CSV table of C-alpha atoms (C1' of nucleotides) in Angstrom, one decimal:
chain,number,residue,atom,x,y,z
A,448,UNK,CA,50.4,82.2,-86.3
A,449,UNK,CA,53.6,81.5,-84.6
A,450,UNK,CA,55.9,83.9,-84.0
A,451,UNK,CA,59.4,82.8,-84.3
A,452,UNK,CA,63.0,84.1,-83.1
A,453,UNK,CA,66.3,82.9,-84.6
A,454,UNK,CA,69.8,83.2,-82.6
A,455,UNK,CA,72.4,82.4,-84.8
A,456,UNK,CA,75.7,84.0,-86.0
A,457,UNK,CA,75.6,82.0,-89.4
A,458,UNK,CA,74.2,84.9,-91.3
A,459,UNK,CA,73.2,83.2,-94.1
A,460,UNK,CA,72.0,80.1,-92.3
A,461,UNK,CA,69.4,82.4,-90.5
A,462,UNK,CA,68.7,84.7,-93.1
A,463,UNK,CA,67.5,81.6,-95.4
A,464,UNK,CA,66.0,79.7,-92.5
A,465,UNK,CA,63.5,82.9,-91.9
A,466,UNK,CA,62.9,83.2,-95.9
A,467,UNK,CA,62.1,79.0,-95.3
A,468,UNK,CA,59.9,79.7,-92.0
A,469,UNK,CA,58.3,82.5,-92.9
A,470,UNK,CA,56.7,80.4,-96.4
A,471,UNK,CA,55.4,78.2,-93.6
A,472,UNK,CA,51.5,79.4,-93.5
A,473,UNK,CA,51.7,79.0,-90.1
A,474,UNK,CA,54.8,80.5,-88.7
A,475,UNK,CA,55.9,84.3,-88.9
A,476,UNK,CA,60.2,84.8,-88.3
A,477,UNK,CA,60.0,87.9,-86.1
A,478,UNK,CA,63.5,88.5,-85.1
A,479,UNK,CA,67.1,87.0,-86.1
A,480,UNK,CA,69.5,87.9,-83.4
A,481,UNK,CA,73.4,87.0,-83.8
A,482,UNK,CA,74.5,86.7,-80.3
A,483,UNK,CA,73.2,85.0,-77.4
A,484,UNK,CA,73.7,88.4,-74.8
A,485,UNK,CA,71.5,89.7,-76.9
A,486,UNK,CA,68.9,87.5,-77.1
A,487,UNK,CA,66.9,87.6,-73.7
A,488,UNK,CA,66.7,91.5,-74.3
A,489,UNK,CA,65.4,91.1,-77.6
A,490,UNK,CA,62.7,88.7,-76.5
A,491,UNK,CA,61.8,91.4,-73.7
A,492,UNK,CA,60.4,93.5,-76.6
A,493,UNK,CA,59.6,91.2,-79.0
A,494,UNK,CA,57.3,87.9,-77.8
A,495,UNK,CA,57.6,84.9,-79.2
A,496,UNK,CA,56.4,81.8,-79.4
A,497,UNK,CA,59.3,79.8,-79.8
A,498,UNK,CA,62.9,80.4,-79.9
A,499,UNK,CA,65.3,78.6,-82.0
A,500,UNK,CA,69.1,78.6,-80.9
A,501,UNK,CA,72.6,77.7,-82.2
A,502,UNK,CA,74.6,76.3,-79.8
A,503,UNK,CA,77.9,77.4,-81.4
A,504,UNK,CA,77.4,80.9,-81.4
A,505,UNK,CA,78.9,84.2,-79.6
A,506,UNK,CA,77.6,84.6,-76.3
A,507,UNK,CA,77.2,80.8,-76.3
A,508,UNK,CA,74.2,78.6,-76.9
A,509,UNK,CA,74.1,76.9,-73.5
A,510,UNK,CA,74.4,80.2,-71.8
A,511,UNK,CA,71.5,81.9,-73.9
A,512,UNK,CA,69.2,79.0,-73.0
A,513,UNK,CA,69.8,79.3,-69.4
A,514,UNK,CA,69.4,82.9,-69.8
A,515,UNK,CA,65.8,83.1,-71.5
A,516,UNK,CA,62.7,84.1,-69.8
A,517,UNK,CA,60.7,81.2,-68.2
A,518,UNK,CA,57.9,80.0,-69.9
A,519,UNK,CA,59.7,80.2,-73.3
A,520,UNK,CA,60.1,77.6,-75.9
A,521,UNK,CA,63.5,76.6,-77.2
A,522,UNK,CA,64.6,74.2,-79.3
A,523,UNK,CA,68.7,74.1,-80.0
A,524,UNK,CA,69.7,73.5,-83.5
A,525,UNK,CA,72.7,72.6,-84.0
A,526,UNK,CA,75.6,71.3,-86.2
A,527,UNK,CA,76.6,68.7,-83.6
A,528,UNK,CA,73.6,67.1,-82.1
A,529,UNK,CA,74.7,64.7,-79.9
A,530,UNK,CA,73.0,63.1,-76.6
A,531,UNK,CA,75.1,65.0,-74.7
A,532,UNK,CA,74.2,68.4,-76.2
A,533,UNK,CA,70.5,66.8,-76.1
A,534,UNK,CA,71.0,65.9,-72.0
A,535,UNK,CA,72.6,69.5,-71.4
A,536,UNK,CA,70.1,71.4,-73.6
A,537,UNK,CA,66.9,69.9,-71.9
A,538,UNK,CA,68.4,70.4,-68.4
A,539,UNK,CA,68.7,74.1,-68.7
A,540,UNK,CA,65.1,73.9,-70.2
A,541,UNK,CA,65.2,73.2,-74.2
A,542,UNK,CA,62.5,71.7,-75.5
A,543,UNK,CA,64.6,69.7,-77.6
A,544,UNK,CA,67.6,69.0,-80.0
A,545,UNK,CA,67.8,68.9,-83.6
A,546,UNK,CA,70.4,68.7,-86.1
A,547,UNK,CA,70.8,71.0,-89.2
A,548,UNK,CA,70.6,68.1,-91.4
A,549,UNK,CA,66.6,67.5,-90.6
A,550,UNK,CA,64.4,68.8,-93.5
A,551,UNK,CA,62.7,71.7,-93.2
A,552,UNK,CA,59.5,70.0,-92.6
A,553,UNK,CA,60.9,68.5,-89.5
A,554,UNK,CA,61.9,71.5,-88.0
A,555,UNK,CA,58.7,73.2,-88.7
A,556,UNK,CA,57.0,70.1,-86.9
A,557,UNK,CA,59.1,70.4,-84.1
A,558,UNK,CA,58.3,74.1,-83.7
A,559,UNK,CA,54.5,73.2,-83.4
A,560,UNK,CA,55.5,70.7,-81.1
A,561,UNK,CA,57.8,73.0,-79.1
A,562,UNK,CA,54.9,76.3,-78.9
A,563,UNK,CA,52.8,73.2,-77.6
A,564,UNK,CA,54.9,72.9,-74.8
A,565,UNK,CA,56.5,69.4,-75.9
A,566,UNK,CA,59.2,67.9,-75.1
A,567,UNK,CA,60.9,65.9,-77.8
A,568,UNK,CA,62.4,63.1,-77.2
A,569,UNK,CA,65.9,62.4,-78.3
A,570,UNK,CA,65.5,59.3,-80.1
A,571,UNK,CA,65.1,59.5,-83.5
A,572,UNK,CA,62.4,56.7,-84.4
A,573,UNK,CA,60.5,58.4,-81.2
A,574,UNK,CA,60.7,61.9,-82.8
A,575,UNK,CA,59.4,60.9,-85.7
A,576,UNK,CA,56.1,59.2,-84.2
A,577,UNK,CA,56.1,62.5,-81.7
A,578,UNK,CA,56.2,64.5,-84.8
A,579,UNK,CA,53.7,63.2,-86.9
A,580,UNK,CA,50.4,64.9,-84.8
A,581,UNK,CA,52.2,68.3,-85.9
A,582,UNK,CA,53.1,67.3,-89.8
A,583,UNK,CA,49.9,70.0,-90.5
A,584,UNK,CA,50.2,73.7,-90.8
A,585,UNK,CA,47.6,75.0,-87.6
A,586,UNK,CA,45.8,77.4,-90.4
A,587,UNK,CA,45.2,80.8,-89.1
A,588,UNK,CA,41.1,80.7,-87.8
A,589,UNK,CA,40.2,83.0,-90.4
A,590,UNK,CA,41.8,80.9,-92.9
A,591,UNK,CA,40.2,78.1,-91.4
A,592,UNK,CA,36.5,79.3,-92.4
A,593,UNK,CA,37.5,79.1,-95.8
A,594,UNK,CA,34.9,76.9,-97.4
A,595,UNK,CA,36.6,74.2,-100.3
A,596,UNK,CA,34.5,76.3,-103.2
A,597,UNK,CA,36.4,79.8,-101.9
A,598,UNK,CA,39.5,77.9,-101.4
A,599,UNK,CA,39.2,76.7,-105.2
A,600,UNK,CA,38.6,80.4,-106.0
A,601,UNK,CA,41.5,82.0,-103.9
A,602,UNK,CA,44.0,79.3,-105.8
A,603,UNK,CA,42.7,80.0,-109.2
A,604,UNK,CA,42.9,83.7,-108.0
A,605,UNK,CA,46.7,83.3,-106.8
A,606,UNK,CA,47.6,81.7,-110.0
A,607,UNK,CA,46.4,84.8,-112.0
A,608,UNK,CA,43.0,83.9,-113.0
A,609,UNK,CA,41.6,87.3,-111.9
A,610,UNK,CA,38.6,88.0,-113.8
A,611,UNK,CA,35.1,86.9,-112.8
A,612,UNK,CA,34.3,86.1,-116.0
A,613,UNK,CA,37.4,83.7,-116.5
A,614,UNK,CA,36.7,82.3,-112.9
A,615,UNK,CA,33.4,81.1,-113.7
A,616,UNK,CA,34.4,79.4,-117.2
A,617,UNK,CA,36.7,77.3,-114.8
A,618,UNK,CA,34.7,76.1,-112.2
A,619,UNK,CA,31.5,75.8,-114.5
A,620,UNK,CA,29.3,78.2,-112.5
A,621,UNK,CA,28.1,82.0,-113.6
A,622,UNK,CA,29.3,84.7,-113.1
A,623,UNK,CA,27.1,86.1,-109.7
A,624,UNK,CA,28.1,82.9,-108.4
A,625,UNK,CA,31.7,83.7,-108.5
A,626,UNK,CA,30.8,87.2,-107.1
A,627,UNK,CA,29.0,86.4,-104.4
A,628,UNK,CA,31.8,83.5,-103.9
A,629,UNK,CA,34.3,86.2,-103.5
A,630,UNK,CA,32.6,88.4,-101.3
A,631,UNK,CA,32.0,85.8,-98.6
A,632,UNK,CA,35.9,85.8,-99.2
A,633,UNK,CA,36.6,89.3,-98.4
A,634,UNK,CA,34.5,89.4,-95.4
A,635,UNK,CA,36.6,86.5,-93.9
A,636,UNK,CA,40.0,87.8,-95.1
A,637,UNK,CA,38.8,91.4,-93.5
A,638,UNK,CA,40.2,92.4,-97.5
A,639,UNK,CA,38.4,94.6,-100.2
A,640,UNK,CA,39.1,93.4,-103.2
A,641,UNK,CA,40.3,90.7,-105.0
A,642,UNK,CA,44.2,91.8,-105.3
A,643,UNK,CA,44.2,92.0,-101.7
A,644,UNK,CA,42.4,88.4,-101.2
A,645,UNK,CA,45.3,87.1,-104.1
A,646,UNK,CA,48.2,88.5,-101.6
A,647,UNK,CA,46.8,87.1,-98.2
A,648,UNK,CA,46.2,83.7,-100.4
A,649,UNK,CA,50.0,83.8,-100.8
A,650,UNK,CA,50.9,85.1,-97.6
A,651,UNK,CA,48.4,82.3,-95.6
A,652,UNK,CA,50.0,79.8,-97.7
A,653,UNK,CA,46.6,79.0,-99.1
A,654,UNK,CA,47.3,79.0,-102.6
A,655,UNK,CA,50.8,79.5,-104.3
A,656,UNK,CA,51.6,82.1,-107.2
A,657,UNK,CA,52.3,80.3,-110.7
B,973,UNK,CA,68.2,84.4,-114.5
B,974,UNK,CA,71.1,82.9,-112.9
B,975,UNK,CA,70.6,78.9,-112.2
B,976,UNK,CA,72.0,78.0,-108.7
B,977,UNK,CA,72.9,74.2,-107.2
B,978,UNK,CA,73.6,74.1,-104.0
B,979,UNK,CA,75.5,71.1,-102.5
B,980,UNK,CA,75.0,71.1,-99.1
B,981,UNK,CA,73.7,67.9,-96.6
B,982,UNK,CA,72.7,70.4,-93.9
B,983,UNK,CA,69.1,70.4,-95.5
B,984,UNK,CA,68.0,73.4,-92.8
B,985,UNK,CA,70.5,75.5,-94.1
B,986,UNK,CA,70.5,73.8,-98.0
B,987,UNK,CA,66.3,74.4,-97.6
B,988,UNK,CA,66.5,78.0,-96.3
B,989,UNK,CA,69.8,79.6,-98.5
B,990,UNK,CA,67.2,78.1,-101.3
B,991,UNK,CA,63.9,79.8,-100.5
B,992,UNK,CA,66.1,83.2,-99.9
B,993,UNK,CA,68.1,82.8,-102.9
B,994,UNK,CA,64.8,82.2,-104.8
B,995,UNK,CA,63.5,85.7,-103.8
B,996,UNK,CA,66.3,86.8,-105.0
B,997,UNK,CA,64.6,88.5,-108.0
B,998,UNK,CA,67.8,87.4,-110.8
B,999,UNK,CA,68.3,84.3,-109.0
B,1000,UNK,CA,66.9,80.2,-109.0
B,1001,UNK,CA,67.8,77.6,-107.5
B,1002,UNK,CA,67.8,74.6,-109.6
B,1003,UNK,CA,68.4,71.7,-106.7
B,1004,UNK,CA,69.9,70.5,-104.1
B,1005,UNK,CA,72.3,67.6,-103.6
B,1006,UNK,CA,73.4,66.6,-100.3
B,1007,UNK,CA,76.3,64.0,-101.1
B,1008,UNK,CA,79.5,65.6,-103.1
B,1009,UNK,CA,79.6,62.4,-104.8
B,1010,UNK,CA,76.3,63.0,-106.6
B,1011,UNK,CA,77.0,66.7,-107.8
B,1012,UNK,CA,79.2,65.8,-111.2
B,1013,UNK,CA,76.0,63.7,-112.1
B,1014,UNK,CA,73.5,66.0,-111.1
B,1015,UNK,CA,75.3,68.3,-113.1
B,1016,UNK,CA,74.7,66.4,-116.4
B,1017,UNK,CA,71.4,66.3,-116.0
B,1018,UNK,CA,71.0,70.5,-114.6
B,1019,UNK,CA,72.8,73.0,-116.2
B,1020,UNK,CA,73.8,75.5,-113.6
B,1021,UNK,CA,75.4,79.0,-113.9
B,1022,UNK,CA,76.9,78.3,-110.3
B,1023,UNK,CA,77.1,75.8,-107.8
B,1024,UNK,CA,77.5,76.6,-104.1
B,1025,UNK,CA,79.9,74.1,-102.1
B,1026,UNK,CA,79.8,73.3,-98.7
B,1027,UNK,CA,83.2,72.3,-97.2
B,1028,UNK,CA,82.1,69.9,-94.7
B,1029,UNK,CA,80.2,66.9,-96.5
B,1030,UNK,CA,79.6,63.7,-97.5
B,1031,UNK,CA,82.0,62.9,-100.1
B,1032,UNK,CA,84.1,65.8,-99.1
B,1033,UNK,CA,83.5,69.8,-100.3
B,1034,UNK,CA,87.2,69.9,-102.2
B,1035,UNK,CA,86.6,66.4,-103.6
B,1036,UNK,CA,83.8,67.5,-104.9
B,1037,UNK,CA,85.1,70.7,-106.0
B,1038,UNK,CA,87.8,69.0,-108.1
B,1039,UNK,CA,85.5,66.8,-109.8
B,1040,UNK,CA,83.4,69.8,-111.2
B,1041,UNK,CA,82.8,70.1,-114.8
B,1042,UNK,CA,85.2,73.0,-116.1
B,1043,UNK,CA,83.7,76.0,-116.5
B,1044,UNK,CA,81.2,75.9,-114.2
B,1045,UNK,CA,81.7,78.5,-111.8
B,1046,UNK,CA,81.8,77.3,-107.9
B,1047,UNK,CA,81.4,79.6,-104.5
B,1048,UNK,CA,82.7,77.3,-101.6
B,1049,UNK,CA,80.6,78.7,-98.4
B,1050,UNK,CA,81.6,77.1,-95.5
B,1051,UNK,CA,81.6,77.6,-91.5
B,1052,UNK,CA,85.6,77.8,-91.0
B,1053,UNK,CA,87.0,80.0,-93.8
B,1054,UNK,CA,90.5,80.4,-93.4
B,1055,UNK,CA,93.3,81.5,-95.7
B,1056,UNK,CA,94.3,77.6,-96.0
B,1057,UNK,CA,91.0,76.6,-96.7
B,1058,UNK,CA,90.4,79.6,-99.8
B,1059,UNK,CA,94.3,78.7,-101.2
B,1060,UNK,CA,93.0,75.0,-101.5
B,1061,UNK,CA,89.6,75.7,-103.2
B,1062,UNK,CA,91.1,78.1,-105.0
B,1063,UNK,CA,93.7,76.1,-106.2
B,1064,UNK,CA,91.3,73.5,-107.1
B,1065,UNK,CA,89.2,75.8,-109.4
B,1066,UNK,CA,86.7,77.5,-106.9
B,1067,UNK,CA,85.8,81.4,-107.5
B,1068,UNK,CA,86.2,82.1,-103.7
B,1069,UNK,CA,85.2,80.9,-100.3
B,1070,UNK,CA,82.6,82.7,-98.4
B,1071,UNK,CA,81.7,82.1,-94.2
B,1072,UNK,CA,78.6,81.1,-93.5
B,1073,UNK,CA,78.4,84.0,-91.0
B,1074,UNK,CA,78.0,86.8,-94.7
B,1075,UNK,CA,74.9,88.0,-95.1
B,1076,UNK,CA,72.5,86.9,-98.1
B,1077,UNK,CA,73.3,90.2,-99.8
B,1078,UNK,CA,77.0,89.4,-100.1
B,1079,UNK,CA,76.1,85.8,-100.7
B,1080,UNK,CA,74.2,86.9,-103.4
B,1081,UNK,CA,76.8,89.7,-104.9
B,1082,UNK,CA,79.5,87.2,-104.8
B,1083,UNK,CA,77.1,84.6,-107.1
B,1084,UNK,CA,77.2,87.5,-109.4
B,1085,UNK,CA,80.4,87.9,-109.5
B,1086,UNK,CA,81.6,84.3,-109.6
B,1087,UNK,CA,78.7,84.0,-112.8
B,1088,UNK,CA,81.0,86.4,-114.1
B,1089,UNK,CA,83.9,84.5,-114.5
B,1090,UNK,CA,85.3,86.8,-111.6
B,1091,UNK,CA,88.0,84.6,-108.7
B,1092,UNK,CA,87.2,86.6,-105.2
B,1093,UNK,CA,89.6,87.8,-103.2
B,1094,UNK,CA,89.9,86.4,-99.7
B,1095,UNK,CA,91.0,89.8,-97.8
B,1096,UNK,CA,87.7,91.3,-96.5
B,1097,UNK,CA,88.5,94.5,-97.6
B,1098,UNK,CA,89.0,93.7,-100.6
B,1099,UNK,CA,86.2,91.6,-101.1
B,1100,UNK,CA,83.9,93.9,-100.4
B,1101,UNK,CA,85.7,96.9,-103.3
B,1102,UNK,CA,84.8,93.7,-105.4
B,1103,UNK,CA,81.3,92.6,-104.7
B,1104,UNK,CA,80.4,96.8,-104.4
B,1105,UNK,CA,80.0,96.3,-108.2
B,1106,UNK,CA,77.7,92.8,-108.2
B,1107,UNK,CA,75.6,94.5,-105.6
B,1108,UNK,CA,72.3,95.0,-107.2
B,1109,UNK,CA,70.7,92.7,-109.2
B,1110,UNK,CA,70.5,91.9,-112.9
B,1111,UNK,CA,66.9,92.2,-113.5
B,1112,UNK,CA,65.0,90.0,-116.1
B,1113,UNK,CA,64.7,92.1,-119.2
B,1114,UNK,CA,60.5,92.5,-118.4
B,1115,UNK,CA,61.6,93.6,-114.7
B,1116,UNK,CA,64.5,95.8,-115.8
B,1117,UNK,CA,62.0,97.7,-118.3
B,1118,UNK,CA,60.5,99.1,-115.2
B,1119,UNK,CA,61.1,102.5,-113.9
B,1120,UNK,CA,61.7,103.4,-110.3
B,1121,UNK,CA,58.2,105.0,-109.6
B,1122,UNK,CA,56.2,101.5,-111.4
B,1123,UNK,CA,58.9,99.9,-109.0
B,1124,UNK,CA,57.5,101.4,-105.9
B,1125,UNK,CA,53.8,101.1,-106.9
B,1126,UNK,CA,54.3,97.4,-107.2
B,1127,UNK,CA,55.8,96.9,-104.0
B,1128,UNK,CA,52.7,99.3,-102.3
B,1129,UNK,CA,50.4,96.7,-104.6
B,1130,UNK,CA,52.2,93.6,-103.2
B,1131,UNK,CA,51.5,95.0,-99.7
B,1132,UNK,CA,48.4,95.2,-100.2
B,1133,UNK,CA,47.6,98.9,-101.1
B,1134,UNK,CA,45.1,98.3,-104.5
B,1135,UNK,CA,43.3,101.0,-104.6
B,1136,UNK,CA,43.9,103.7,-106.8
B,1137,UNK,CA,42.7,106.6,-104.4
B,1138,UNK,CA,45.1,105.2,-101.8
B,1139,UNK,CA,48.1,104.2,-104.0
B,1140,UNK,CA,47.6,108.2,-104.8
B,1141,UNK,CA,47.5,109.1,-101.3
B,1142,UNK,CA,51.0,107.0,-100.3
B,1143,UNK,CA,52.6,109.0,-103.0
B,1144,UNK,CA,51.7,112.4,-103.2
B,1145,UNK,CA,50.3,112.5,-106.7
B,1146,UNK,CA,46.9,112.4,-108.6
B,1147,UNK,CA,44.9,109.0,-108.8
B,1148,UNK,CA,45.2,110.0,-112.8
B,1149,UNK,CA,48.8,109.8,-112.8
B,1150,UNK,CA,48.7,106.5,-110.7
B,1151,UNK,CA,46.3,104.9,-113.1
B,1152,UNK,CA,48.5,106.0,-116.0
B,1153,UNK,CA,51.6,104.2,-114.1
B,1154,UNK,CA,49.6,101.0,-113.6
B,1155,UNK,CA,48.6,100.9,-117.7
B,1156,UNK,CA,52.8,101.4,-118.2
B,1157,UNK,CA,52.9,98.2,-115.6
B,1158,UNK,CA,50.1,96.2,-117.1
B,1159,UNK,CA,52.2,96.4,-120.6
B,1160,UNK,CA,55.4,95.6,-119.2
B,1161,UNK,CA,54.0,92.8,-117.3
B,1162,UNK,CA,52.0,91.4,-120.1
B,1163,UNK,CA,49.6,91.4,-117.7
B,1164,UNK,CA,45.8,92.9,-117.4
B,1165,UNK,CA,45.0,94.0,-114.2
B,1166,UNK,CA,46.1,94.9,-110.8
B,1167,UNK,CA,45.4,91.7,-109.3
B,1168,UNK,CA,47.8,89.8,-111.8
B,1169,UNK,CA,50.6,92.8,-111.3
B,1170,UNK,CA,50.5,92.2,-107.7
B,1171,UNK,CA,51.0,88.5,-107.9
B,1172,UNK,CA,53.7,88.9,-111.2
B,1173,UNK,CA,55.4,91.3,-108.7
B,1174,UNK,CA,55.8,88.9,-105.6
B,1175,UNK,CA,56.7,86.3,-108.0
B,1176,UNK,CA,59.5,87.7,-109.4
B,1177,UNK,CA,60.6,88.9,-105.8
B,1178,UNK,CA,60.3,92.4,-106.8
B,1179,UNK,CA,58.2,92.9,-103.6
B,1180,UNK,CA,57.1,91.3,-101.0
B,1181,UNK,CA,54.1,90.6,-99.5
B,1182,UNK,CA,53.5,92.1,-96.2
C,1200,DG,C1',71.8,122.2,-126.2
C,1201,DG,C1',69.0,118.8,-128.0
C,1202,DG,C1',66.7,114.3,-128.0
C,1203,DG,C1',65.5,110.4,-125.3
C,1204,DT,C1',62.9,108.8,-121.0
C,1205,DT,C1',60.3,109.5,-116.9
C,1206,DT,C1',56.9,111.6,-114.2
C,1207,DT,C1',53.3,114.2,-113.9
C,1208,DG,C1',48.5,115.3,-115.3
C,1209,DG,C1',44.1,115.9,-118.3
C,1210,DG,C1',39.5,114.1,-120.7
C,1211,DC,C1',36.4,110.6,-122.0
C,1212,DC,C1',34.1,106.3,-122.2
C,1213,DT,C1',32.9,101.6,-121.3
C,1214,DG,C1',33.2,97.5,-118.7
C,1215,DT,C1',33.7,95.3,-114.6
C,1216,DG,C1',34.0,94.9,-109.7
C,1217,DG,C1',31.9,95.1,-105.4
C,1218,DG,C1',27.8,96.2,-102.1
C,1219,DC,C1',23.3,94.8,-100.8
C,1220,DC,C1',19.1,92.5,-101.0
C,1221,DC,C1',16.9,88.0,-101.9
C,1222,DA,C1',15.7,82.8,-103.3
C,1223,DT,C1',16.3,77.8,-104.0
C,1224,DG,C1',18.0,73.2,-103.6
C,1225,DG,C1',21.3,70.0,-101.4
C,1226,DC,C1',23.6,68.2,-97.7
C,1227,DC,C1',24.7,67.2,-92.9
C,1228,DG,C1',24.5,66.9,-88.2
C,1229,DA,C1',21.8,67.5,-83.9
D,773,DT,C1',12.9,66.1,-89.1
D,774,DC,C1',14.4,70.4,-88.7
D,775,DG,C1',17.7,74.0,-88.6
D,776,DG,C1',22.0,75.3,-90.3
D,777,DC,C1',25.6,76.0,-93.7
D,778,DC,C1',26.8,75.7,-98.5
D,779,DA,C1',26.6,76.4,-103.4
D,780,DT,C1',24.1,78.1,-106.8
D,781,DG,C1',21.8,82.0,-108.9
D,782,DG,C1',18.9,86.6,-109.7
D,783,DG,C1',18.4,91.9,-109.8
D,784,DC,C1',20.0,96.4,-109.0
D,785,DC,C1',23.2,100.2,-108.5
D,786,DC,C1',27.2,102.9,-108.4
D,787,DA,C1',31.9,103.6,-108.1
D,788,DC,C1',36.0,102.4,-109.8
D,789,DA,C1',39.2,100.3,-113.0
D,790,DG,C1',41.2,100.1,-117.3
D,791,DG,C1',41.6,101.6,-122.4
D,792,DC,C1',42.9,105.2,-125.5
D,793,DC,C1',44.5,109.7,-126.8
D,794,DC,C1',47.2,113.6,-125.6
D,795,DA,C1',50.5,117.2,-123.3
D,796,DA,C1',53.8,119.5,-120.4
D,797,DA,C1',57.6,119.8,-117.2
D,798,DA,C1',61.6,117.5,-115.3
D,799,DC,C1',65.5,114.8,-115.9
D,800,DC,C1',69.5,112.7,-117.8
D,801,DC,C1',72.8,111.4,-121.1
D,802,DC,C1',75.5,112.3,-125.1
DNA sequence: GGGGTTTTGGGCCTGTGGGCCCATGGCCGA
DNA sequence: TCGGCCATGGGCCCACAGGCCCAAAACCCC
C-alpha cells in the first residue's frame, strides 16, 4: 500500500484526486496539504511514500521540492508541463513531471514508478514504455494469497450475494464448500465474518459493489 | 439523484472531481468531455441536471457555455475567477463561477443550488449566506427514510463493526435494541442482511469504508 | 396537549453462520 | 514421483443473526 501526500491549493483538484487515488487498491491518500511551507513539516509526522506537488501553489512548488526530506519521492504535477519545468523539477530532485491532462491511470503508474525510485523520463513516447511495467496495481500480500475460487467468492460477496446458500447455487458447488471457501478467506483478510470480508473486498479493490 | 457532466480536458482533475462527486451520496456523474466542442452533442445523447465548465479548454469554456442547450443549468469552475470572468459567464447563461481552490463541499452545495434554478452570487460573503441552505444533501427517498441512529449504525457497519455485541458496545445501548435498528434498516434497504446493508451503505456514499 | 416518529427495550423461535476436525481427487512444480 | 496447494465435500456444535410481536419513554411538530 502506498501512502500518498498531495500539496496543492486547488481544493477541489486535491480533494477529487485523493477520492481518485485512494479507489486505487494499491495507494492510500494520507495527507492533502495546501501550501508548500507546510509540507516538509507535514511529512515529518506523516511518512509517505510519494509526494505529489503543484508547482503553482503558495509557498511555491519549486521551493517545496527543494525543501523535502531526502530520500522522498516527488513527482510535480502541473498545469504547465513544460521541459523547462521538467529540467528544473528533476534538478532539485523530482522524480518526474506530468501534466494534469494525463489519465488517472497514468499518474497512478507514475506513482508506482516514483515509490520505486524511477526517474521518468520526459519524453512522452519514453514515458509510456517506462510506464507500462507499473500499469498493475502491486496487490497488498494478503490480498495476494487470494486463491481465483475465493476471489470469485469475495466479488459475488461484494455485489450482494451474501448468503451461503445463494453462493453455492452460483458457482455450482454445496454449500460446506462455500463455507469452508470463506473461512480460508477470513483467515487471510485477518476478518470474522463475511460483512467484514465484503468491506475489505471493496476497500482492496478486489471486487467492486454493484 | 442529481446527473452531473463535467467538461473539463484536465483528465486528473476531470477523473478525481468525478470519483468525489460520485460519493457524493445525491450526486452522479454522467461523463466526461474534454473538448467544449463536443459538450452540445454529448448533451443530446445525456441528459444532465448540470454541467460543470472549465474556463480554460479546448474549444473554449464561454464558447462552450453559449452553445448550451437552455435550461440546463451550468457551474463554470475555473483556476482564475475574477469579477470579469463571472460577469461574462454570467452574462452568457452560467449559474456562477466557482475557483478551483473551493472545497468539494461548496462545490457540491453550489451544484445544488445551481439544480435549483438558483444564479450565485460572486461576493464570497454572500456566496456562502447562499450555499448555507444547499449544504446537506438531498437524500434518495430510500436513504432519506433513515433516521439518524440507522444512520450511524451504517456507517459503524461500513467500517467494519458487524457484530451485534460490538455495534452495542460503540453505542451505549442493548444488543436488542441494535438488532431491532438493523430489521428497521434491512426494510428500508430492501435488503436481507448485514452484509448487503453494509455494501448498500458504501454504495450510496452514506459511509465509507475505513 | 395530543398524535406522529424515534429510540429504547423485552421475549421467543428458527435458521444460518462460523469454528474445528477430517478426507479425497486433481493439478503442478521440484 | 512425490510433496504441496487447491477445490471439493462431510460431520458436528454452538452462538449469533434475523423474523415476528409487543411496549414504554422521549421527542418533536402542529
Amino acid at each position: 500500500m502506498l501512502r500518498i501526500v498531495i500539496a496543492d491549493d486547488h481544493r477541489l483538484f486535491a480533494e477529487g484526486l485523493a477520492d481518485a487515488l485512494n479507489s486505487v487498491p494499491d495507494m492510500r491518500v494520507v495527507g492533502v496539504v495546501g501550501d508548500g511551507n507546510e509540507l516538509a513539516g507535514f511529512l515529518e509526522r506523516q511518512p509517505a511514500d510519494v509526494v505529489l506537488l503543484d508547482l503553482e501553489m503558495p509557498g511555491g512548488g519549486m521551493e517545496a521540492l527543494r525543501r523535502l526530506p531526502a530520500g522522498v519521492p516527488a513527482l510535480m504535477v502541473t498545469m504547465h508541463a513544460t521541459p523547462e519545468v521538467y529540467r528544473d523539477a528533476v534538478k532539485r530532485g523530482a522524480q518526474g513531471v506530468l501534466s494534469k491532462s494525463v489519465p488517472l491511470a497514468m499518474l497512478a503508474a507514475a506513482v508506482r514508478a516514483a515509490a520505486d525510485g524511477k526517474t521518468l523520463p520526459w519524453s512522452a513516447t519514453e514515458l509510456e514504455a517506462e510506464l507500462a511495467v507499473y500499469s498493475s496495481p502491486k496487490l497488498d500480500p494478503g490480498a495476494a494469497a487470494l486463491t481465483a475460487r475465493e476471489i470469485e467468492i469475495l466479488e459475488l460477496l461484494a455485489r450482494g450475494i451474501s448468503s451461503t446458500e445463494e453462493l453455492a447455487e452460483r458457482l455450482y458447488i454445496s454449500q460446506k464448500t462455500v463455507k469452508n471457501h470463506l473461512a480460508s478467506i477470513f483467515q487471510k483478510l485477518s476478518v470474522s465474518d463475511r460483512t467484514q470480508a465484503a468491506i475489505e473486498a471493496i476497500r482492496l479493490g478486489i471486487a467492486k459493489p454493484k
